[in-house]
Coordinates of C-alpha atoms in Angstrom, one line a residue:
Chain A
M138 CA -9.7 0.8 -14.3
T139 CA -7.1 -2.0 -14.8
K140 CA -6.5 -4.4 -12.0
L141 CA -2.9 -4.1 -10.8
V142 CA -1.0 -6.5 -8.4
E143 CA 2.5 -6.4 -7.1
F144 CA 4.6 -9.6 -6.4
I145 CA 7.8 -9.2 -4.4
P146 CA 9.6 -12.6 -4.1
N147 CA 12.8 -12.9 -2.1
F148 CA 15.4 -15.3 -3.6
S149 CA 18.3 -16.7 -1.5
E150 CA 21.0 -15.4 -3.8
G151 CA 22.8 -12.1 -3.4
R152 CA 26.3 -12.8 -4.6
R153 CA 26.3 -14.6 -8.0
Q154 CA 25.1 -11.9 -10.4
E155 CA 24.6 -14.4 -13.2
V156 CA 22.0 -16.3 -11.1
I157 CA 20.2 -13.0 -10.2
D158 CA 20.2 -12.0 -13.9
Q159 CA 18.7 -15.3 -15.0
I160 CA 15.8 -14.9 -12.5
S161 CA 15.2 -11.4 -13.8
E162 CA 15.2 -12.7 -17.4
A163 CA 12.6 -15.3 -16.4
A164 CA 10.2 -12.5 -15.3
Q165 CA 10.6 -10.5 -18.5
G166 CA 9.0 -12.7 -21.1
V167 CA 5.4 -12.2 -19.9
P168 CA 3.4 -9.4 -21.6
G169 CA 1.4 -7.4 -19.0
A170 CA 3.9 -8.0 -16.2
K171 CA 6.8 -5.6 -15.6
L172 CA 9.9 -6.2 -13.5
I173 CA 10.3 -2.7 -11.9
N174 CA 13.1 -3.3 -9.4
V175 CA 15.8 -5.8 -8.4
N176 CA 17.4 -5.2 -5.0
V177 CA 20.5 -7.2 -4.3
E178 CA 21.7 -7.6 -0.7
P179 CA 25.1 -9.3 -0.7
S180 CA 25.5 -9.5 3.2
Y181 CA 22.1 -11.2 3.5
N182 CA 23.0 -13.2 0.4
R183 CA 19.5 -12.6 -1.1
C184 CA 17.8 -10.5 -3.7
V185 CA 14.3 -9.0 -4.0
H186 CA 12.5 -8.7 -7.3
T187 CA 9.5 -6.5 -7.7
V188 CA 7.0 -7.3 -10.5
V189 CA 3.9 -5.3 -11.1
G190 CA 1.0 -5.7 -13.6
D191 CA -2.1 -7.6 -14.6
P192 CA -2.9 -10.4 -12.1
E193 CA -2.7 -13.3 -14.5
A194 CA 0.5 -12.0 -16.1
V195 CA 2.1 -11.4 -12.6
L196 CA 1.1 -15.0 -11.6
E197 CA 2.8 -16.4 -14.7
A198 CA 6.0 -14.2 -14.3
G199 CA 6.1 -15.2 -10.6
F200 CA 6.0 -18.9 -11.4
R201 CA 8.7 -18.6 -14.0
M202 CA 11.0 -16.8 -11.5
C203 CA 10.4 -19.4 -8.9
Q204 CA 11.1 -22.2 -11.4
K205 CA 14.4 -20.5 -12.4
A206 CA 15.4 -20.0 -8.7
V207 CA 14.6 -23.6 -7.8
E208 CA 16.8 -24.7 -10.7
L209 CA 19.8 -22.6 -9.9
I210 CA 20.0 -22.1 -6.1
D211 CA 21.2 -24.9 -3.8
M212 CA 20.3 -24.2 -0.1
N213 CA 22.8 -26.8 1.0
H214 CA 25.5 -24.3 0.2
H215 CA 23.6 -21.1 1.2
K216 CA 24.9 -18.8 3.9
G217 CA 23.5 -15.4 4.8
E218 CA 22.6 -13.3 7.8
H219 CA 18.8 -13.2 7.1
P220 CA 16.4 -16.0 8.2
R221 CA 15.3 -18.1 5.2
I222 CA 13.8 -21.6 4.5
G223 CA 14.2 -21.9 0.8
A224 CA 15.6 -20.8 -2.6
V225 CA 12.4 -18.8 -3.0
D226 CA 11.9 -17.2 0.4
A227 CA 9.2 -14.8 1.6
S228 CA 7.1 -13.9 -1.4
P229 CA 4.1 -11.6 -0.9
F230 CA 1.4 -10.5 -3.3
I231 CA 0.2 -7.0 -2.7
P232 CA -3.1 -5.6 -4.0
L233 CA -2.7 -2.3 -5.9
E234 CA -5.2 -0.6 -8.1
D235 CA -8.7 -2.0 -8.2
M236 CA -7.7 -5.2 -6.5
T237 CA -8.8 -6.7 -3.2
A238 CA -6.8 -8.6 -0.7
K239 CA -9.2 -11.5 -1.3
E240 CA -8.4 -11.6 -5.0
C241 CA -4.7 -11.6 -4.1
V242 CA -5.3 -14.6 -1.8
D243 CA -6.9 -16.5 -4.7
L244 CA -3.9 -15.7 -6.8
C245 CA -1.5 -16.7 -4.0
N246 CA -3.3 -20.1 -3.7
R247 CA -3.1 -20.8 -7.4
L248 CA 0.7 -20.0 -7.4
G249 CA 1.2 -22.1 -4.3
E250 CA -0.6 -25.1 -5.8
R251 CA 1.4 -24.9 -9.0
V252 CA 4.8 -24.5 -7.3
A253 CA 4.1 -27.5 -5.1
K254 CA 2.9 -29.7 -8.0
E255 CA 5.3 -28.7 -10.8
L256 CA 8.4 -27.8 -8.8
Q257 CA 8.0 -30.2 -5.9
V258 CA 8.6 -27.3 -3.4
P259 CA 6.4 -27.4 -0.3
V260 CA 4.6 -24.1 0.3
Y261 CA 3.6 -22.3 3.5
L262 CA 0.9 -19.6 3.3
Y263 CA 1.3 -16.5 5.6
E264 CA -0.3 -13.2 6.6
K265 CA -3.6 -12.6 4.8
A266 CA -3.2 -15.9 2.9
A267 CA -2.6 -18.0 6.1
K268 CA -4.8 -21.1 6.5
R269 CA -3.7 -21.6 10.1
P270 CA -3.7 -18.7 12.7
E271 CA -0.1 -19.5 13.8
R272 CA 1.1 -19.0 10.3
V273 CA -0.2 -15.4 10.0
K274 CA 3.2 -14.1 11.2
L275 CA 5.9 -14.9 8.7
Q276 CA 8.5 -15.2 11.4
N277 CA 6.7 -18.2 12.9
I278 CA 7.2 -20.0 9.6
R279 CA 10.7 -18.9 9.0
H280 CA 12.2 -19.1 12.5
P281 CA 13.6 -22.7 12.3
E282 CA 15.4 -21.7 9.1
Y283 CA 16.3 -24.0 6.3
E284 CA 18.5 -26.2 8.5
G285 CA 15.9 -26.6 11.2
L286 CA 12.9 -27.2 8.9
L287 CA 14.7 -30.2 7.4
E288 CA 14.2 -31.9 10.8
L289 CA 10.7 -30.5 11.5
I290 CA 8.8 -30.8 8.2
D291 CA 7.4 -34.3 8.8
K292 CA 5.7 -33.2 12.1
P293 CA 2.0 -32.6 11.8
E294 CA 2.2 -29.0 12.9
W295 CA 4.7 -28.3 10.1
A296 CA 2.6 -29.9 7.3
P297 CA 2.8 -27.6 4.3
D298 CA -0.3 -25.9 2.9
Y299 CA 0.6 -27.2 -0.5
G300 CA 2.8 -30.1 -1.4
E301 CA 4.2 -33.1 0.4
A302 CA 5.8 -32.9 3.9
K303 CA 9.2 -33.2 2.4
M304 CA 11.8 -30.5 1.7
H305 CA 12.9 -30.0 -1.9
P306 CA 16.4 -31.5 -2.0
T307 CA 18.1 -28.2 -3.1
A308 CA 15.3 -25.5 -2.9
G309 CA 13.9 -26.3 0.6
A310 CA 10.4 -24.8 1.2
M311 CA 8.7 -21.5 0.2
P312 CA 6.7 -19.0 2.3
L313 CA 4.0 -17.4 0.1
G314 CA 1.6 -14.7 1.3
V315 CA -0.5 -11.6 0.8
R316 CA 0.1 -8.4 2.5
N317 CA -1.1 -4.8 2.3
P318 CA 1.0 -2.2 0.5
M319 CA 3.4 -0.7 3.0
V320 CA 5.6 2.3 2.7
A321 CA 9.0 2.4 4.4
F322 CA 9.2 6.0 5.8
N323 CA 11.8 7.6 8.0
I324 CA 11.4 10.9 9.9
S325 CA 14.7 12.6 11.0
L326 CA 14.9 14.6 14.2
N327 CA 17.5 17.1 15.3
T328 CA 18.8 15.0 18.2
S329 CA 21.4 12.3 18.8
D330 CA 19.4 10.9 21.7
V331 CA 18.0 7.6 20.5
A332 CA 15.9 7.2 23.7
I333 CA 13.7 10.1 22.5
A334 CA 13.3 8.6 19.0
K335 CA 12.3 5.3 20.5
K336 CA 9.7 7.0 22.8
I337 CA 8.2 8.8 19.8
A338 CA 8.1 5.6 17.8
Q339 CA 6.1 4.0 20.6
S340 CA 3.4 6.7 20.3
F341 CA 2.0 5.3 17.1
R342 CA 3.1 1.7 16.5
E343 CA 0.4 -0.8 16.5
A344 CA 2.1 -3.1 19.0
K345 CA 1.8 -0.2 21.6
G346 CA -1.8 0.5 20.8
G347 CA -1.2 3.0 18.0
Y348 CA -2.3 2.9 14.4
A349 CA -3.4 -0.3 12.7
E350 CA -0.5 -2.1 10.9
A351 CA 2.0 0.7 11.8
R352 CA 5.4 -0.5 12.8
A353 CA 8.0 1.9 14.1
I354 CA 11.4 1.9 15.8
G355 CA 13.8 4.7 16.9
V356 CA 17.3 4.5 15.4
Y357 CA 20.6 6.4 15.7
L358 CA 22.4 7.3 12.4
E359 CA 26.1 7.5 13.1
D360 CA 27.1 9.2 9.9
R361 CA 24.7 12.1 10.4
N362 CA 24.8 12.1 14.2
I363 CA 21.0 12.3 14.3
C364 CA 18.1 10.0 15.1
Q365 CA 15.2 8.8 13.0
V366 CA 11.8 7.4 13.7
S367 CA 11.8 4.6 11.1
C368 CA 8.5 3.1 10.2
M369 CA 6.4 0.9 8.0
I370 CA 3.0 2.3 7.2
N371 CA 0.0 1.1 5.2
P372 CA -1.0 4.4 3.6
Q373 CA -4.4 3.1 2.7
I374 CA -5.2 3.0 6.5
V375 CA -3.0 5.8 7.9
S376 CA -1.9 8.7 5.7
L377 CA 1.7 9.7 5.9
Y378 CA 0.9 13.2 6.9
R379 CA -0.8 11.9 10.1
I380 CA 2.4 10.1 11.0
I381 CA 4.4 13.2 10.3
E382 CA 2.1 15.4 12.4
M383 CA 2.1 12.9 15.2
V384 CA 5.9 12.8 15.3
R385 CA 6.0 16.6 15.1
S386 CA 3.7 17.0 18.1
E387 CA 5.5 14.4 20.2
A388 CA 8.9 15.8 19.3
K389 CA 7.8 19.3 20.3
R390 CA 7.6 18.1 23.9
Y391 CA 11.4 17.6 23.8
G392 CA 12.0 20.9 22.0
L393 CA 12.9 19.0 18.9
S394 CA 11.9 19.4 15.2
I395 CA 11.6 17.3 12.1
I396 CA 14.6 18.1 9.9
G397 CA 13.6 15.9 7.0
T398 CA 11.9 12.7 5.9
D399 CA 12.6 10.0 3.4
I400 CA 10.8 7.2 1.6
C401 CA 12.7 4.0 0.9
G402 CA 11.6 2.3 -2.2
M403 CA 8.2 2.7 -3.8
V404 CA 5.1 4.7 -2.9
S405 CA 1.8 5.1 -4.7
Q406 CA 0.8 8.5 -6.1
S407 CA -2.4 8.4 -4.1
A408 CA -0.4 8.2 -0.8
L409 CA 1.6 11.3 -1.9
M410 CA -1.6 13.1 -3.1
D411 CA -3.2 12.5 0.3
C412 CA -0.3 14.5 1.9
C413 CA -0.4 17.2 -0.8
E414 CA -4.1 17.8 -0.4
Y415 CA -3.9 17.9 3.4
Y416 CA -1.0 20.4 3.6
M417 CA -2.3 22.6 0.8
Q418 CA -5.8 22.4 2.4
L419 CA -7.2 21.7 -1.1
E420 CA -11.0 21.6 -1.3
N421 CA -13.0 19.7 -3.9
F422 CA -10.0 18.6 -5.9
D423 CA -10.7 15.9 -8.5
R424 CA -7.5 14.0 -9.1
K425 CA -8.8 12.2 -12.2
A426 CA -10.1 15.4 -13.8
Q427 CA -7.7 18.1 -12.7
I428 CA -4.2 16.5 -12.9
L429 CA -3.0 17.0 -16.5
E430 CA -1.1 13.8 -16.7
E431 CA -4.1 11.8 -15.6
L432 CA -6.0 12.9 -18.7
L433 CA -3.4 11.8 -21.3
Chain B
M41 CA 10.2 12.1 -23.5
T42 CA 7.3 13.1 -25.8
K43 CA 6.8 16.7 -26.6
L44 CA 3.5 18.0 -25.3
V45 CA 1.7 21.2 -26.0
E46 CA -1.6 22.6 -24.9
F47 CA -3.9 24.9 -27.0
I48 CA -6.8 26.7 -25.4
P49 CA -8.9 28.6 -27.9
N50 CA -11.8 30.8 -26.8
F51 CA -14.8 30.7 -29.1
S52 CA -17.5 33.4 -29.0
E53 CA -20.4 31.0 -28.4
G54 CA -21.7 30.0 -25.0
R55 CA -25.4 29.4 -25.6
R56 CA -26.0 27.3 -28.7
Q57 CA -24.9 23.9 -27.6
E58 CA -25.0 22.4 -31.1
V59 CA -22.4 24.9 -32.2
I60 CA -20.1 24.2 -29.3
D61 CA -20.5 20.4 -30.0
Q62 CA -19.6 20.8 -33.6
I63 CA -16.4 22.7 -32.6
S64 CA -15.6 19.9 -30.2
E65 CA -16.1 17.2 -32.9
A66 CA -13.8 19.1 -35.2
A67 CA -11.0 18.6 -32.6
Q68 CA -11.6 14.9 -32.2
G69 CA -10.6 13.5 -35.5
V70 CA -6.8 14.0 -35.1
P71 CA -4.8 11.2 -33.7
G72 CA -2.3 12.4 -31.1
A73 CA -4.4 15.4 -30.0
K74 CA -6.9 15.0 -27.2
L75 CA -9.7 17.4 -26.3
I76 CA -9.5 17.3 -22.5
N77 CA -12.0 19.9 -21.5
V78 CA -14.8 22.2 -22.8
N79 CA -15.8 25.0 -20.5
V80 CA -19.0 26.8 -21.4
E81 CA -19.7 30.3 -20.1
P82 CA -23.3 31.4 -21.0
S83 CA -23.2 34.8 -19.4
Y84 CA -19.9 35.6 -21.3
N85 CA -21.5 33.9 -24.4
R86 CA -18.2 32.1 -25.0
C87 CA -16.7 28.6 -24.5
V88 CA -13.1 27.5 -23.9
H89 CA -11.7 24.2 -25.4
T90 CA -8.6 22.6 -24.1
V91 CA -6.6 20.4 -26.5
V92 CA -3.4 18.6 -25.4
G93 CA -1.0 16.4 -27.3
D94 CA 1.8 16.1 -29.9
P95 CA 2.6 19.6 -31.4
E96 CA 1.8 18.7 -35.0
A97 CA -1.5 17.0 -34.0
V98 CA -2.5 19.9 -31.8
L99 CA -1.8 22.4 -34.6
E100 CA -4.0 20.4 -37.0
A101 CA -6.8 20.0 -34.4
G102 CA -6.5 23.7 -33.6
F103 CA -7.0 24.7 -37.2
R104 CA -10.0 22.4 -37.7
M105 CA -11.7 24.0 -34.6
C106 CA -11.0 27.5 -35.9
Q107 CA -12.4 26.5 -39.3
K108 CA -15.6 25.2 -37.8
A109 CA -16.0 28.3 -35.5
V110 CA -15.5 30.7 -38.4
E111 CA -18.1 28.7 -40.4
L112 CA -20.8 28.7 -37.6
I113 CA -20.4 31.9 -35.6
D114 CA -21.6 35.3 -36.8
M115 CA -20.1 38.2 -34.8
N116 CA -22.7 40.6 -36.2
H117 CA -25.2 38.9 -33.8
H118 CA -22.9 38.2 -30.9
K119 CA -23.5 39.7 -27.5
G120 CA -21.6 38.8 -24.3
E121 CA -20.0 40.4 -21.2
H122 CA -16.5 39.5 -22.1
P123 CA -14.2 41.6 -24.4
R124 CA -13.8 39.8 -27.8
I125 CA -12.8 40.7 -31.4
G126 CA -13.8 37.5 -33.3
A127 CA -15.5 34.2 -33.6
V128 CA -12.2 32.6 -32.5
D129 CA -11.0 34.8 -29.7
A130 CA -7.9 34.7 -27.4
S131 CA -6.2 31.4 -28.3
P132 CA -2.9 30.6 -26.5
F133 CA -0.5 27.8 -27.0
I134 CA 1.2 26.6 -23.8
P135 CA 4.4 24.6 -23.6
L136 CA 4.1 21.5 -21.4
E137 CA 6.5 18.5 -21.3
D138 CA 9.8 18.9 -23.1
M139 CA 8.6 21.9 -25.1
T140 CA 10.0 25.4 -25.2
A141 CA 8.2 28.7 -25.5
K142 CA 10.2 29.3 -28.7
E143 CA 8.8 26.1 -30.2
C144 CA 5.3 27.2 -29.3
V145 CA 5.9 30.5 -31.0
D146 CA 6.9 28.7 -34.2
L147 CA 3.7 26.6 -34.0
C148 CA 1.7 29.7 -33.3
N149 CA 3.1 31.5 -36.4
R150 CA 2.3 28.5 -38.6
L151 CA -1.3 28.4 -37.3
G152 CA -1.7 32.2 -37.7
E153 CA -0.4 32.0 -41.3
R154 CA -2.8 29.2 -42.2
V155 CA -5.9 30.8 -40.6
A156 CA -5.2 34.1 -42.4
K157 CA -4.7 32.3 -45.8
E158 CA -7.3 29.6 -45.7
L159 CA -10.0 31.2 -43.6
Q160 CA -9.4 34.9 -44.5
V161 CA -9.4 35.8 -40.8
P162 CA -6.8 38.5 -39.9
V163 CA -4.6 37.4 -36.9
Y164 CA -2.9 39.4 -34.1
L165 CA -0.1 37.7 -32.2
Y166 CA 0.2 38.4 -28.5
E167 CA 2.2 37.6 -25.4
K168 CA 5.3 35.6 -26.1
A169 CA 4.3 35.4 -29.8
A170 CA 3.9 39.2 -30.2
K171 CA 5.8 40.8 -33.1
R172 CA 5.2 44.4 -31.7
P173 CA 5.8 45.4 -28.1
E174 CA 2.4 47.0 -27.8
R175 CA 0.8 43.7 -28.6
V176 CA 2.4 41.7 -25.8
K177 CA -0.7 42.4 -23.6
L178 CA -3.8 40.7 -24.9
Q179 CA -6.0 43.5 -23.6
N180 CA -4.3 46.1 -25.9
I181 CA -5.4 44.0 -28.9
R182 CA -8.9 43.3 -27.6
H183 CA -9.9 46.6 -26.0
P184 CA -11.7 48.1 -29.1
E185 CA -13.8 44.9 -29.2
Y186 CA -15.3 43.6 -32.4
E187 CA -17.4 46.6 -33.1
G188 CA -14.5 49.1 -32.6
L189 CA -12.0 47.0 -34.6
L190 CA -14.3 47.2 -37.7
E191 CA -13.4 50.9 -37.8
L192 CA -9.7 50.7 -36.8
I193 CA -8.4 47.8 -38.8
D194 CA -7.3 49.8 -41.8
K195 CA -5.1 52.1 -39.7
P196 CA -1.3 51.3 -39.9
E197 CA -1.0 50.6 -36.1
W198 CA -3.8 48.0 -36.4
A199 CA -2.3 46.1 -39.3
P200 CA -2.7 42.4 -38.5
D201 CA 0.4 40.2 -38.1
Y202 CA -1.1 37.7 -40.7
G203 CA -3.7 38.4 -43.3
E204 CA -5.1 41.5 -44.9
A205 CA -6.2 44.6 -43.0
K206 CA -9.8 43.6 -43.4
M207 CA -12.2 42.0 -40.9
H208 CA -13.7 38.7 -41.9
P209 CA -17.4 39.5 -42.7
T210 CA -18.8 37.2 -39.9
A211 CA -15.8 36.0 -37.9
G212 CA -13.9 39.3 -37.3
A213 CA -10.3 38.9 -36.2
M214 CA -8.3 36.4 -34.1
P215 CA -5.9 37.0 -31.2
L216 CA -3.3 34.1 -31.2
G217 CA -0.5 33.8 -28.6
V218 CA 1.9 31.8 -26.5
R219 CA 1.8 31.9 -22.7
N220 CA 3.4 30.0 -19.9
P221 CA 1.3 27.3 -18.1
M222 CA -0.6 29.1 -15.3
V223 CA -2.6 27.7 -12.4
A224 CA -5.8 29.4 -11.2
F225 CA -5.5 29.1 -7.5
N226 CA -7.7 30.5 -4.7
I227 CA -6.8 30.7 -1.0
S228 CA -9.8 31.2 1.3
L229 CA -9.5 33.3 4.5
N230 CA -11.7 33.4 7.6
T231 CA -12.8 37.0 7.0
S232 CA -15.5 38.8 5.2
D233 CA -13.3 42.0 5.0
V234 CA -12.3 42.1 1.3
A235 CA -9.9 45.0 2.1
I236 CA -7.7 42.6 3.8
A237 CA -7.8 40.0 1.0
K238 CA -6.9 42.8 -1.4
K239 CA -3.9 43.9 0.7
I240 CA -2.7 40.3 0.9
A241 CA -3.0 39.9 -2.9
Q242 CA -0.8 43.0 -3.3
S243 CA 2.0 41.3 -1.3
F244 CA 2.9 39.0 -4.1
R245 CA 1.4 40.1 -7.5
E246 CA 4.0 41.0 -10.1
A247 CA 2.4 44.4 -10.8
K248 CA 3.2 45.4 -7.2
G249 CA 6.8 44.1 -7.3
G250 CA 6.0 40.5 -6.2
Y251 CA 6.7 37.2 -7.9
A252 CA 7.3 37.0 -11.7
E253 CA 4.1 36.4 -13.7
A254 CA 2.0 36.3 -10.5
R255 CA -1.4 37.9 -10.8
A256 CA -3.7 38.2 -7.7
I257 CA -6.8 39.9 -6.6
G258 CA -8.9 39.9 -3.4
V259 CA -12.5 38.9 -3.7
Y260 CA -15.5 38.5 -1.5
L261 CA -17.6 35.3 -1.8
E262 CA -21.2 36.2 -0.9
D263 CA -22.4 32.6 -0.7
R264 CA -19.8 31.6 1.9
N265 CA -19.4 35.1 3.5
I266 CA -15.6 34.8 3.3
C267 CA -12.9 36.3 1.2
Q268 CA -10.3 34.7 -1.1
V269 CA -7.0 35.7 -2.5
S270 CA -7.6 34.6 -6.1
C271 CA -4.5 34.2 -8.2
M272 CA -2.9 33.0 -11.4
I273 CA 0.5 31.5 -10.9
N274 CA 3.2 30.0 -13.2
P275 CA 4.2 27.0 -11.0
Q276 CA 7.4 26.5 -13.0
I277 CA 8.6 29.9 -11.6
V278 CA 6.8 30.1 -8.2
S279 CA 5.8 27.0 -6.4
L280 CA 2.2 27.0 -5.0
Y281 CA 3.5 26.3 -1.5
R282 CA 5.4 29.6 -1.6
I283 CA 2.2 31.4 -2.4
I284 CA 0.3 29.6 0.4
E285 CA 3.0 30.3 3.0
M286 CA 3.2 34.0 1.9
V287 CA -0.6 34.4 2.3
R288 CA -0.4 32.5 5.6
S289 CA 2.2 34.8 7.0
E290 CA 0.5 38.0 5.7
A291 CA -2.9 36.8 7.1
K292 CA -1.4 36.2 10.5
R293 CA -0.8 39.9 10.9
Y294 CA -4.6 40.4 10.9
G295 CA -5.2 37.4 13.1
L296 CA -6.5 35.4 10.2
S297 CA -6.0 31.9 9.0
I298 CA -6.3 30.0 5.7
I299 CA -9.4 27.8 5.8
G300 CA -9.0 26.1 2.4
T301 CA -7.6 26.4 -1.1
D302 CA -8.9 25.3 -4.5
I303 CA -7.5 24.9 -7.9
C304 CA -9.7 25.8 -10.9
G305 CA -9.1 23.7 -13.9
M306 CA -5.9 21.8 -14.6
V307 CA -2.6 21.6 -12.8
S308 CA 0.5 19.5 -13.6
Q309 CA 1.5 16.7 -11.4
S310 CA 4.9 18.3 -10.9
A311 CA 3.4 21.4 -9.4
L312 CA 1.6 19.3 -6.9
M313 CA 4.6 17.2 -6.1
D314 CA 6.6 20.3 -5.4
C315 CA 4.1 21.1 -2.7
C316 CA 4.1 17.5 -1.4
E317 CA 7.9 17.4 -1.1
Y318 CA 8.1 20.8 0.6
Y319 CA 5.5 20.0 3.3
M320 CA 6.6 16.4 3.9
Q321 CA 10.2 17.7 4.0
L322 CA 11.1 14.8 1.7
E323 CA 14.8 14.3 1.1
N324 CA 16.4 12.6 -2.0
F325 CA 13.1 11.6 -3.4
D326 CA 13.3 10.4 -7.0
R327 CA 9.9 10.9 -8.6
K328 CA 10.6 8.9 -11.7
A329 CA 12.0 5.9 -9.8
Q330 CA 9.9 5.9 -6.6
I331 CA 6.3 6.7 -7.6
L332 CA 4.8 3.4 -8.6
E333 CA 2.6 4.8 -11.3
E334 CA 5.6 6.4 -13.0
L335 CA 7.1 2.9 -13.6
L336 CA 4.1 1.4 -15.4

């Protein structure tokens, strides 16, 4: 088994394509790390890069991207609808194959130390990498935004985890963390009544006593005149089929049915295979030995 | 896309492990061909090797295995419960990725010609490679068995497709063909009444007007005191979920349920993903772009 890690830095640039391209190029020169996706959000004025590969290679590619973003993005001229505190914003490492969260936290600390030292950007660690309990939630670090943090950073409670208590003159500060792999999963219902979708979402979100790490909201989709239960799930803890069947059973109470589902972005093969085996009622299936592609 | 082909020769040896090992070794020296499975059946006194890879490499590995089997197996001393006509028995090529049945037929003809010429074993082509309509069915070629074919081979209707009308003195004759990829799939029911399992099997087997290429029988499993619908399905034509749902709906009529399923041997990832997408009701899912492992 090869260790695999994912790194998904957010950069505060979603309009100047030449800047986004230079950040992408910075990620591409490291053997063992692969840039698998670049998502550009012009209205948020940010972009999200996804790099996957060997831990050391992803660390190096991650640093090079940060370096390029710090060089090219000036937060003094940045406007966008999404909360942010720096040129490199929320940047989580995610453990994939054969990798523990603890190993990701080590990687995260090494990157944070290097970014602070070599790029002079103060770093705040969040979620599983947090060193202070109040920094577990990313929103607690990001809520003052770039403009507010300029005033707050020299207060003791805002001391960075790496680097001096001083904003980088153009790149601000950087939130760096470790989180579990999450799947963005939507379940569509044959109703336009968003109140029902919201009630169903309550039935399994963690904040309401549901499944661990599960987030869920009910939303109305105007273009299709239907509602969705839109959720973020850690499929290593809760299988997607369990969410589907939970929504199906709650929806039945209102005489409603699931009319479709969709996955936004990436999902691991094992999360899909968990669903496949459940619904097919497969017994004694050996994924490594019986799936043809696994053997090649 | 790389072309991929599978070759599954049956050899008439299931007891002398050293012979089976030498056949396996013969397959292993060819770069681009991979021996992914060896299935030994002592009561049938035969073994089944599965080689997958690049067409030219699989052809070469296939020839080397045949050569070794012809050298080591003497049909004059072979006894076993399964019909057979030679040291190398039923040997199908199967088109996998980016490969047509027609291309497999070409490959099959090349191997047949080489086996006849270099090993002096007469070759009969079956299924999609058949040159005579009465040879499409493997059982028509194999029913006289080794002992019977010794008497028949010089009759005009038994003229081999490659080689002289003369059995090899120790290796007999070889059936060589091309077939579609099939999955051996069993569906277990909560009944010990095999008559019901047999009736359900009738509902979709091709021979009874069901799905194309689908074979199915009802069997009783003594050790579990249950019945199974045991089938062979070409998942490129009929998705496995369609078979499951067909069996579920037929079983309901008898008040029965599916209590499990199992896949014997190999299955392609796409056959499983078809089931996964059906049961999850996934919309607009892009397997190549959204499954993490596909991008690496």
